[in-house]
């Protein structure tokens, strides 16, 4: 027998993508080095010749094919791809065409700056089969862009999203909560804008102080203070919910753990399970708000035992890292938690006569 349901929340499953095969070209095409950027440290590659990067990629892609691994999506990351010198840009696109013809890759994507979108470069990218251009927007807020000396304004960043889509490709948006001049409310407004502008996917890279950057100098001089991890977790949970409601995947939160990055992080909000911690907080927020509404509207009495029924895939995550959210869950006053095999549905149910022997459950 099932319990009466009082509310249902949708929790979208993680979309499945082909694996990404990144070719890092650190700082290639960048007009100057941005204050927070240490692409060499972030990617694990020193600046290198495009030809060397392509030769390595050719070898590794052939090895993948010999091992019968599925064809990945080729991604040119680490610099300003659309501003590469002409010969290097053409060589990369020719490499992608050939690799695709040979079945070594399934698609192509790249990352670039919002102010480097010459029409001929976009047309060439699209003709080479590029499906997504990831824009290193960082923020749409003029004050943050100015203080980080990004060299473009918010309107330029907004126009970039439209330009990419008009050129026939998806626009991904990378944002940097905590960059100089940015406040949590600016970041949340950035997320709303990115979604309004039709972002196909989002990446959130909280601003870290990395050795060798201008930001490190500012931080040492006491002129920059990164956001705390707690601030980032809370604001990302809200941002994640905005994206989730819009049906837009957040494909990365926090820098990938490249070798050498650990030693180079001087300060800033960093945690190896950042994404999982953010999602756990988002889950708690959504359930808490729903329960509050149910009680406020009389759909559930204040003292009525309510059970939470979660997709089993969330079982290891909902309490947060090392149970950090256990007290928050307990404070909701829910009676019990159960799990089911449906992947996308969260239910709040009256605690009556469900068959507890058929459905393993745990206490808050
Ligand atoms: S943030 Fe982007 S544009 Fe700036 S230096 Fe790094 S890769 Fe280049």
mmCIF file of C-alpha atoms and ligand atoms in Angstrom:
data_model
loop_
_atom_site.group_PDB
_atom_site.id
_atom_site.type_symbol
_atom_site.label_atom_id
_atom_site.label_comp_id
_atom_site.label_asym_id
_atom_site.label_seq_id
_atom_site.Cartn_x
_atom_site.Cartn_y
_atom_site.Cartn_z
ATOM 1 C CA UNK A 1 0.000 0.000 0.000
ATOM 2 C CA UNK A 2 1.352 3.432 -0.814
ATOM 3 C CA UNK A 3 1.091 6.505 1.402
ATOM 4 C CA UNK A 4 -0.936 9.544 0.360
ATOM 5 C CA UNK A 5 1.272 11.892 -1.535
ATOM 6 C CA UNK A 6 1.189 15.549 -0.565
ATOM 7 C CA UNK A 7 3.806 16.914 -2.958
ATOM 8 C CA UNK A 8 6.103 15.853 -5.779
ATOM 9 C CA UNK A 9 9.322 17.535 -6.825
ATOM 10 C CA UNK A 10 11.142 16.893 -10.061
ATOM 11 C CA UNK A 11 14.869 16.169 -9.705
ATOM 12 C CA UNK A 12 16.269 15.761 -13.220
ATOM 13 C CA UNK A 13 18.673 12.956 -13.891
ATOM 14 C CA UNK A 14 22.160 13.870 -15.036
ATOM 15 C CA UNK A 15 22.088 13.916 -18.853
ATOM 16 C CA UNK A 16 24.532 11.529 -20.461
ATOM 17 C CA UNK A 17 27.107 13.024 -22.787
ATOM 18 C CA UNK A 18 29.875 11.503 -24.857
ATOM 19 C CA UNK A 19 33.193 11.722 -23.039
ATOM 20 C CA UNK A 20 35.126 14.928 -23.699
ATOM 21 C CA UNK A 21 38.665 14.707 -25.046
ATOM 22 C CA UNK A 22 40.278 18.045 -24.149
ATOM 23 C CA UNK A 23 43.150 19.510 -26.093
ATOM 24 C CA UNK A 24 44.578 22.236 -23.876
ATOM 25 C CA UNK A 25 46.201 25.223 -25.531
ATOM 26 C CA UNK A 26 47.028 27.356 -22.469
ATOM 27 C CA UNK A 27 46.789 31.103 -23.116
ATOM 28 C CA UNK A 28 46.744 30.581 -26.907
ATOM 29 C CA UNK A 29 44.966 33.482 -28.550
ATOM 30 C CA UNK A 30 44.491 35.370 -25.271
ATOM 31 C CA UNK A 31 44.920 39.117 -25.730
ATOM 32 C CA UNK A 32 46.483 39.308 -22.258
ATOM 33 C CA UNK A 33 46.624 37.261 -19.110
ATOM 34 C CA UNK A 34 43.602 37.827 -16.882
ATOM 35 C CA UNK A 35 44.186 38.634 -13.229
ATOM 36 C CA UNK A 36 42.911 35.305 -11.877
ATOM 37 C CA UNK A 37 44.049 32.967 -14.626
ATOM 38 C CA UNK A 38 46.728 30.294 -14.381
ATOM 39 C CA UNK A 39 45.731 28.035 -17.266
ATOM 40 C CA UNK A 40 49.051 26.201 -17.088
ATOM 41 C CA UNK A 41 48.320 25.191 -13.497
ATOM 42 C CA UNK A 42 44.622 24.608 -14.150
ATOM 43 C CA UNK A 43 45.160 22.356 -17.148
ATOM 44 C CA UNK A 44 48.464 20.738 -16.233
ATOM 45 C CA UNK A 45 50.044 21.933 -19.503
ATOM 46 C CA UNK A 46 52.628 24.636 -20.082
ATOM 47 C CA UNK A 47 51.970 26.904 -23.065
ATOM 48 C CA UNK A 48 52.860 24.883 -26.168
ATOM 49 C CA UNK A 49 52.831 24.948 -29.933
ATOM 50 C CA UNK A 50 49.502 24.021 -31.506
ATOM 51 C CA UNK A 51 51.263 21.472 -33.720
ATOM 52 C CA UNK A 52 52.655 19.694 -30.640
ATOM 53 C CA UNK A 53 49.234 19.621 -28.997
ATOM 54 C CA UNK A 54 47.646 18.202 -32.138
ATOM 55 C CA UNK A 55 50.342 15.567 -32.538
ATOM 56 C CA UNK A 56 49.749 14.399 -28.971
ATOM 57 C CA UNK A 57 45.978 14.422 -29.529
ATOM 58 C CA UNK A 58 46.332 12.340 -32.711
ATOM 59 C CA UNK A 59 48.347 9.724 -30.863
ATOM 60 C CA UNK A 60 45.975 9.549 -27.888
ATOM 61 C CA UNK A 61 42.848 9.436 -30.048
ATOM 62 C CA UNK A 62 44.308 6.556 -32.078
ATOM 63 C CA UNK A 63 45.087 4.700 -28.855
ATOM 64 C CA UNK A 64 41.507 5.215 -27.679
ATOM 65 C CA UNK A 65 40.197 3.802 -30.952
ATOM 66 C CA UNK A 66 42.520 0.779 -30.716
ATOM 67 C CA UNK A 67 41.105 0.101 -27.266
ATOM 68 C CA UNK A 68 37.590 0.273 -28.797
ATOM 69 C CA UNK A 69 36.632 3.146 -26.488
ATOM 70 C CA UNK A 70 33.675 5.243 -27.624
ATOM 71 C CA UNK A 71 34.455 8.246 -29.817
ATOM 72 C CA UNK A 72 34.739 11.341 -27.584
ATOM 73 C CA UNK A 73 33.845 14.930 -28.277
ATOM 74 C CA UNK A 74 36.997 16.885 -29.103
ATOM 75 C CA UNK A 75 37.317 20.109 -27.087
ATOM 76 C CA UNK A 76 39.824 22.906 -27.561
ATOM 77 C CA UNK A 77 40.213 24.501 -24.117
ATOM 78 C CA UNK A 78 42.630 26.608 -22.121
ATOM 79 C CA UNK A 79 42.857 29.773 -24.188
ATOM 80 C CA UNK A 80 40.856 31.957 -26.562
ATOM 81 C CA UNK A 81 40.258 29.479 -29.341
ATOM 82 C CA UNK A 82 38.528 31.832 -31.787
ATOM 83 C CA UNK A 83 41.458 34.268 -31.575
ATOM 84 C CA UNK A 84 44.189 31.759 -32.381
ATOM 85 C CA UNK A 85 46.567 32.843 -35.154
ATOM 86 C CA UNK A 86 44.956 31.985 -38.505
ATOM 87 C CA UNK A 87 47.251 29.073 -39.359
ATOM 88 C CA UNK A 88 46.833 27.463 -35.944
ATOM 89 C CA UNK A 89 43.059 27.920 -36.022
ATOM 90 C CA UNK A 90 42.840 26.366 -39.485
ATOM 91 C CA UNK A 91 45.087 23.464 -38.426
ATOM 92 C CA UNK A 92 42.852 22.696 -35.437
ATOM 93 C CA UNK A 93 39.697 22.693 -37.545
ATOM 94 C CA UNK A 94 41.323 20.506 -40.188
ATOM 95 C CA UNK A 95 42.436 18.147 -37.438
ATOM 96 C CA UNK A 96 38.837 17.961 -36.162
ATOM 97 C CA UNK A 97 37.421 17.306 -39.650
ATOM 98 C CA UNK A 98 39.888 14.514 -40.304
ATOM 99 C CA UNK A 99 39.398 12.945 -36.872
ATOM 100 C CA UNK A 100 35.645 12.982 -37.374
ATOM 101 C CA UNK A 101 35.910 11.457 -40.851
ATOM 102 C CA UNK A 102 38.003 8.665 -39.381
ATOM 103 C CA UNK A 103 35.473 8.090 -36.584
ATOM 104 C CA UNK A 104 37.967 9.106 -33.878
ATOM 105 C CA UNK A 105 35.721 11.826 -32.459
ATOM 106 C CA UNK A 106 31.972 12.307 -32.304
ATOM 107 C CA UNK A 107 31.870 16.103 -32.224
ATOM 108 C CA UNK A 108 33.692 19.320 -31.493
ATOM 109 C CA UNK A 109 33.427 22.102 -28.931
ATOM 110 C CA UNK A 110 35.710 24.927 -27.795
ATOM 111 C CA UNK A 111 36.009 27.703 -25.254
ATOM 112 C CA UNK A 112 36.692 31.340 -25.928
ATOM 113 C CA UNK A 113 36.192 34.912 -24.759
ATOM 114 C CA UNK A 114 32.914 36.746 -25.409
ATOM 115 C CA UNK A 115 34.708 39.572 -27.221
ATOM 116 C CA UNK A 116 36.495 37.341 -29.739
ATOM 117 C CA UNK A 117 33.680 36.138 -31.971
ATOM 118 C CA UNK A 118 34.536 37.279 -35.478
ATOM 119 C CA UNK A 119 31.799 36.080 -37.874
ATOM 120 C CA UNK A 120 34.259 34.295 -40.181
ATOM 121 C CA UNK A 121 35.712 32.345 -37.229
ATOM 122 C CA UNK A 122 32.254 31.296 -36.054
ATOM 123 C CA UNK A 123 31.249 30.253 -39.560
ATOM 124 C CA UNK A 124 34.427 28.191 -39.881
ATOM 125 C CA UNK A 125 33.791 26.544 -36.535
ATOM 126 C CA UNK A 126 30.240 25.632 -37.457
ATOM 127 C CA UNK A 127 31.352 24.299 -40.856
ATOM 128 C CA UNK A 128 33.913 22.131 -39.079
ATOM 129 C CA UNK A 129 31.123 20.556 -37.051
ATOM 130 C CA UNK A 130 31.443 22.512 -33.822
ATOM 131 C CA UNK A 131 28.268 22.098 -31.786
ATOM 132 C CA UNK A 132 28.993 24.231 -28.741
ATOM 133 C CA UNK A 133 31.060 27.306 -28.002
ATOM 134 C CA UNK A 134 31.719 27.763 -24.290
ATOM 135 C CA UNK A 135 31.972 31.433 -23.450
ATOM 136 C CA UNK A 136 34.267 32.444 -20.618
ATOM 137 C CA UNK A 137 31.813 35.149 -19.588
ATOM 138 C CA UNK A 138 32.837 35.047 -15.889
ATOM 139 C CA UNK A 139 30.250 37.749 -15.122
ATOM 140 C CA UNK A 140 27.792 40.028 -16.880
ATOM 141 C CA UNK A 141 28.207 42.669 -14.154
ATOM 142 C CA UNK A 142 30.145 45.693 -15.374
ATOM 143 C CA UNK A 143 31.666 46.350 -11.954
ATOM 144 C CA UNK A 144 33.089 42.831 -11.708
ATOM 145 C CA UNK A 145 34.310 42.871 -15.310
ATOM 146 C CA UNK A 146 35.956 46.223 -14.744
ATOM 147 C CA UNK A 147 37.668 45.271 -11.487
ATOM 148 C CA UNK A 148 38.879 42.029 -13.026
ATOM 149 C CA UNK A 149 40.009 44.010 -16.085
ATOM 150 C CA UNK A 150 38.391 41.565 -18.479
ATOM 151 C CA UNK A 151 38.391 44.104 -21.278
ATOM 152 C CA UNK A 152 34.690 43.870 -22.221
ATOM 153 C CA UNK A 153 31.450 44.949 -20.622
ATOM 154 C CA UNK A 154 28.278 43.146 -19.667
ATOM 155 C CA UNK A 155 26.442 44.021 -22.867
ATOM 156 C CA UNK A 156 29.249 42.511 -24.929
ATOM 157 C CA UNK A 157 29.000 39.314 -22.886
ATOM 158 C CA UNK A 158 25.244 39.214 -23.359
ATOM 159 C CA UNK A 159 25.540 39.801 -27.100
ATOM 160 C CA UNK A 160 28.077 36.970 -27.307
ATOM 161 C CA UNK A 161 25.506 34.389 -26.230
ATOM 162 C CA UNK A 162 23.144 35.519 -28.967
ATOM 163 C CA UNK A 163 25.926 35.709 -31.561
ATOM 164 C CA UNK A 164 26.957 32.094 -30.982
ATOM 165 C CA UNK A 165 23.385 30.861 -31.181
ATOM 166 C CA UNK A 166 22.669 32.907 -34.301
ATOM 167 C CA UNK A 167 25.755 31.341 -35.878
ATOM 168 C CA UNK A 168 24.074 27.959 -35.444
ATOM 169 C CA UNK A 169 25.845 26.583 -32.352
ATOM 170 C CA UNK A 170 24.961 26.101 -28.696
ATOM 171 C CA UNK A 171 26.357 28.634 -26.245
ATOM 172 C CA UNK A 172 27.798 27.359 -22.983
ATOM 173 C CA UNK A 173 28.424 29.933 -20.265
ATOM 174 C CA UNK A 174 31.259 29.801 -17.740
ATOM 175 C CA UNK A 175 30.785 31.989 -14.650
ATOM 176 C CA UNK A 176 33.184 32.838 -11.855
ATOM 177 C CA UNK A 177 31.494 33.479 -8.506
ATOM 178 C CA UNK A 178 33.756 35.491 -6.234
ATOM 179 C CA UNK A 179 35.824 37.187 -8.916
ATOM 180 C CA UNK A 180 37.080 40.657 -7.948
ATOM 181 C CA UNK A 181 34.193 43.103 -7.729
ATOM 182 C CA UNK A 182 31.521 40.379 -7.702
ATOM 183 C CA UNK A 183 28.960 39.917 -4.927
ATOM 184 C CA UNK A 184 26.766 36.848 -4.382
ATOM 185 C CA UNK A 185 23.740 38.746 -5.709
ATOM 186 C CA UNK A 186 25.716 39.655 -8.852
ATOM 187 C CA UNK A 187 26.526 36.020 -9.435
ATOM 188 C CA UNK A 188 22.910 34.935 -9.045
ATOM 189 C CA UNK A 189 21.880 37.662 -11.475
ATOM 190 C CA UNK A 190 24.577 36.344 -13.844
ATOM 191 C CA UNK A 191 23.021 32.895 -13.683
ATOM 192 C CA UNK A 192 19.528 34.260 -14.386
ATOM 193 C CA UNK A 193 20.844 36.252 -17.337
ATOM 194 C CA UNK A 194 22.756 33.308 -18.769
ATOM 195 C CA UNK A 195 19.607 31.200 -18.616
ATOM 196 C CA UNK A 196 17.501 33.956 -20.188
ATOM 197 C CA UNK A 197 20.055 34.268 -22.963
ATOM 198 C CA UNK A 198 19.620 30.604 -23.828
ATOM 199 C CA UNK A 199 22.754 29.049 -22.335
ATOM 200 C CA UNK A 200 22.852 25.369 -23.262
ATOM 201 C CA UNK A 201 25.045 24.477 -20.292
ATOM 202 C CA UNK A 202 26.751 26.219 -17.400
ATOM 203 C CA UNK A 203 30.047 25.877 -15.616
ATOM 204 C CA UNK A 204 30.713 27.495 -12.260
ATOM 205 C CA UNK A 205 34.342 28.091 -11.347
ATOM 206 C CA UNK A 206 34.574 29.808 -7.931
ATOM 207 C CA UNK A 207 37.438 32.273 -7.976
ATOM 208 C CA UNK A 208 40.616 30.920 -6.374
ATOM 209 C CA UNK A 209 43.876 32.693 -5.664
ATOM 210 C CA UNK A 210 46.444 30.837 -7.758
ATOM 211 C CA UNK A 211 50.195 31.222 -7.455
ATOM 212 C CA UNK A 212 51.758 33.320 -10.176
ATOM 213 C CA UNK A 213 48.656 35.366 -10.938
ATOM 214 C CA UNK A 214 48.075 39.056 -10.418
ATOM 215 C CA UNK A 215 45.322 38.081 -8.006
ATOM 216 C CA UNK A 216 47.955 36.420 -5.817
ATOM 217 C CA UNK A 217 49.790 39.741 -5.619
ATOM 218 C CA UNK A 218 46.577 41.553 -4.725
ATOM 219 C CA UNK A 219 45.716 38.935 -2.107
ATOM 220 C CA UNK A 220 49.176 39.135 -0.542
ATOM 221 C CA UNK A 221 48.795 42.903 -0.378
ATOM 222 C CA UNK A 222 45.457 42.518 1.374
ATOM 223 C CA UNK A 223 43.564 43.970 -1.604
ATOM 224 C CA UNK A 224 41.549 40.881 -2.502
ATOM 225 C CA UNK A 225 39.686 38.461 -0.272
ATOM 226 C CA UNK A 226 38.148 35.335 -1.808
ATOM 227 C CA UNK A 227 34.676 34.196 -0.857
ATOM 228 C CA UNK A 228 34.472 31.630 1.902
ATOM 229 C CA UNK A 229 33.637 28.034 1.061
ATOM 230 C CA UNK A 230 30.387 28.377 2.998
ATOM 231 C CA UNK A 231 29.321 31.409 0.940
ATOM 232 C CA UNK A 232 30.120 29.564 -2.264
ATOM 233 C CA UNK A 233 28.241 26.425 -1.221
ATOM 234 C CA UNK A 234 25.119 28.404 -0.387
ATOM 235 C CA UNK A 235 25.134 30.611 -3.468
ATOM 236 C CA UNK A 236 25.923 27.710 -5.792
ATOM 237 C CA UNK A 237 23.045 25.742 -4.289
ATOM 238 C CA UNK A 238 20.724 28.580 -5.268
ATOM 239 C CA UNK A 239 22.320 28.861 -8.692
ATOM 240 C CA UNK A 240 22.081 25.120 -9.225
ATOM 241 C CA UNK A 241 18.375 25.291 -8.447
ATOM 242 C CA UNK A 242 17.862 28.098 -10.973
ATOM 243 C CA UNK A 243 19.586 26.018 -13.643
ATOM 244 C CA UNK A 244 17.702 22.892 -12.655
ATOM 245 C CA UNK A 245 14.360 24.661 -12.912
ATOM 246 C CA UNK A 246 15.336 25.981 -16.354
ATOM 247 C CA UNK A 247 16.356 22.484 -17.466
ATOM 248 C CA UNK A 248 19.924 23.579 -18.158
ATOM 249 C CA UNK A 249 22.727 21.259 -17.012
ATOM 250 C CA UNK A 250 25.534 22.534 -14.808
ATOM 251 C CA UNK A 251 28.371 20.511 -16.286
ATOM 252 C CA UNK A 252 31.120 21.537 -13.861
ATOM 253 C CA UNK A 253 31.461 23.153 -10.448
ATOM 254 C CA UNK A 254 35.012 23.964 -9.372
ATOM 255 C CA UNK A 255 38.308 23.417 -11.126
ATOM 256 C CA UNK A 256 39.204 19.888 -12.173
ATOM 257 C CA UNK A 257 41.822 18.342 -9.851
ATOM 258 C CA UNK A 258 44.807 18.629 -12.184
ATOM 259 C CA UNK A 259 48.198 17.509 -10.899
ATOM 260 C CA UNK A 260 50.040 20.503 -9.514
ATOM 261 C CA UNK A 261 46.937 22.545 -8.794
ATOM 262 C CA UNK A 262 46.921 21.688 -5.088
ATOM 263 C CA UNK A 263 50.268 23.330 -4.436
ATOM 264 C CA UNK A 264 49.297 26.356 -6.497
ATOM 265 C CA UNK A 265 46.081 27.244 -4.674
ATOM 266 C CA UNK A 266 46.962 29.959 -2.164
ATOM 267 C CA UNK A 267 43.454 30.749 -0.968
ATOM 268 C CA UNK A 268 39.832 30.432 -1.924
ATOM 269 C CA UNK A 269 36.799 28.179 -1.767
ATOM 270 C CA UNK A 270 37.887 24.735 -2.860
ATOM 271 C CA UNK A 271 36.683 21.244 -2.018
ATOM 272 C CA UNK A 272 37.073 17.954 -3.933
ATOM 273 C CA UNK A 273 33.344 17.179 -3.527
ATOM 274 C CA UNK A 274 32.133 20.703 -4.261
ATOM 275 C CA UNK A 275 29.519 19.623 -6.816
ATOM 276 C CA UNK A 276 28.011 16.927 -4.604
ATOM 277 C CA UNK A 277 27.912 19.271 -1.607
ATOM 278 C CA UNK A 278 26.160 21.939 -3.649
ATOM 279 C CA UNK A 279 23.571 19.474 -4.952
ATOM 280 C CA UNK A 280 22.870 18.167 -1.444
ATOM 281 C CA UNK A 281 22.187 21.712 -0.240
ATOM 282 C CA UNK A 282 19.995 22.376 -3.237
ATOM 283 C CA UNK A 283 18.004 19.218 -2.488
ATOM 284 C CA UNK A 284 17.519 20.258 1.134
ATOM 285 C CA UNK A 285 16.461 23.776 0.131
ATOM 286 C CA UNK A 286 13.847 22.494 -2.286
ATOM 287 C CA UNK A 287 12.373 20.010 0.157
ATOM 288 C CA UNK A 288 12.412 22.530 3.021
ATOM 289 C CA UNK A 289 10.634 25.163 0.947
ATOM 290 C CA UNK A 290 8.076 22.669 -0.287
ATOM 291 C CA UNK A 291 7.356 21.454 3.216
ATOM 292 C CA UNK A 292 7.037 25.008 4.454
ATOM 293 C CA UNK A 293 4.503 25.773 1.724
ATOM 294 C CA UNK A 294 2.540 22.609 2.480
ATOM 295 C CA UNK A 295 2.329 23.569 6.121
ATOM 296 C CA UNK A 296 1.562 27.231 5.399
ATOM 297 C CA UNK A 297 -1.319 26.316 3.099
ATOM 298 C CA UNK A 298 -2.699 23.642 5.410
ATOM 299 C CA UNK A 299 -1.871 20.782 3.027
ATOM 300 C CA UNK A 300 0.147 19.299 5.875
ATOM 301 C CA UNK A 301 -0.428 20.001 9.549
ATOM 302 C CA UNK A 302 2.532 21.487 11.419
ATOM 303 C CA UNK A 303 2.855 18.423 13.637
ATOM 304 C CA UNK A 304 1.938 15.861 10.994
ATOM 305 C CA UNK A 305 4.576 13.203 10.335
ATOM 306 C CA UNK A 306 5.719 13.605 6.745
ATOM 307 C CA UNK A 307 7.990 11.186 4.962
ATOM 308 C CA UNK A 308 10.484 11.992 2.290
ATOM 309 C CA UNK A 309 10.780 9.533 -0.590
ATOM 310 C CA UNK A 310 13.921 10.037 -2.659
ATOM 311 C CA UNK A 311 15.330 8.430 -5.808
ATOM 312 C CA UNK A 312 17.820 5.829 -4.669
ATOM 313 C CA UNK A 313 20.595 7.513 -6.679
ATOM 314 C CA UNK A 314 20.458 10.363 -4.138
ATOM 315 C CA UNK A 315 20.862 8.082 -1.117
ATOM 316 C CA UNK A 316 24.589 8.654 -0.740
ATOM 317 C CA UNK A 317 24.358 12.372 -1.305
ATOM 318 C CA UNK A 318 21.376 13.894 0.478
ATOM 319 C CA UNK A 319 23.003 14.213 3.929
ATOM 320 C CA UNK A 320 25.874 16.217 2.428
ATOM 321 C CA UNK A 321 29.583 15.723 2.855
ATOM 322 C CA UNK A 322 30.315 13.791 6.092
ATOM 323 C CA UNK A 323 26.683 14.287 7.142
ATOM 324 C CA UNK A 324 27.024 18.072 7.252
ATOM 325 C CA UNK A 325 23.308 18.530 6.556
ATOM 326 C CA UNK A 326 22.026 16.002 9.097
ATOM 327 C CA UNK A 327 21.019 18.723 11.554
ATOM 328 C CA UNK A 328 19.220 20.683 8.836
ATOM 329 C CA UNK A 329 17.232 17.608 7.813
ATOM 330 C CA UNK A 330 16.431 16.855 11.437
ATOM 331 C CA UNK A 331 15.213 20.425 11.934
ATOM 332 C CA UNK A 332 12.564 19.928 9.242
ATOM 333 C CA UNK A 333 10.781 17.595 11.619
ATOM 334 C CA UNK A 334 10.203 14.890 9.049
ATOM 335 C CA UNK A 335 9.323 11.450 10.246
ATOM 336 C CA UNK A 336 11.314 9.205 7.998
ATOM 337 C CA UNK A 337 13.015 8.767 4.658
ATOM 338 C CA UNK A 338 12.576 6.056 2.068
ATOM 339 C CA UNK A 339 14.050 5.420 -1.344
ATOM 340 C CA UNK A 340 12.560 4.299 -4.612
ATOM 341 C CA UNK A 341 13.906 3.273 -7.974
ATOM 342 C CA UNK A 342 12.377 6.043 -10.104
ATOM 343 C CA UNK A 343 15.161 8.364 -11.070
ATOM 344 C CA UNK A 344 13.618 11.817 -11.183
ATOM 345 C CA UNK A 345 10.828 12.043 -8.627
ATOM 346 C CA UNK A 346 10.997 13.283 -5.029
ATOM 347 C CA UNK A 347 7.844 12.750 -2.992
ATOM 348 C CA UNK A 348 6.556 14.059 0.308
ATOM 349 C CA UNK A 349 4.032 11.625 1.746
ATOM 350 C CA UNK A 350 1.784 11.345 4.777
ATOM 351 C CA UNK A 351 3.049 8.712 7.111
ATOM 352 C CA UNK A 352 0.294 6.182 7.291
ATOM 353 C CA UNK A 353 0.441 2.562 6.259
ATOM 354 C CA UNK A 354 3.079 2.044 3.622
ATOM 355 C CA UNK A 355 4.764 -1.296 3.495
ATOM 356 C CA UNK A 356 8.044 -0.582 5.251
ATOM 357 C CA UNK A 357 9.288 -4.109 4.712
ATOM 358 C CA UNK A 358 9.166 -3.683 0.939
ATOM 359 C CA UNK A 359 11.013 -0.389 0.918
ATOM 360 C CA UNK A 360 14.203 -0.022 2.928
ATOM 361 C CA UNK A 361 14.263 3.254 4.793
ATOM 362 C CA UNK A 362 16.403 5.201 7.189
ATOM 363 C CA UNK A 363 15.782 7.689 9.958
ATOM 364 C CA UNK A 364 16.795 11.303 9.867
HETATM 365 S S1 LIG B 1 40.841 33.759 -18.418
HETATM 366 FE FE1 LIG B 1 40.574 33.114 -20.532
HETATM 367 S S2 LIG B 1 41.140 34.937 -21.737
HETATM 368 FE FE2 LIG B 1 41.958 35.257 -19.673
HETATM 369 S S3 LIG B 1 44.073 34.502 -19.787
HETATM 370 FE FE3 LIG B 1 42.788 32.824 -19.039
HETATM 371 S S4 LIG B 1 42.248 31.649 -20.862
HETATM 372 FE FE4 LIG B 1 42.979 33.649 -21.547
#
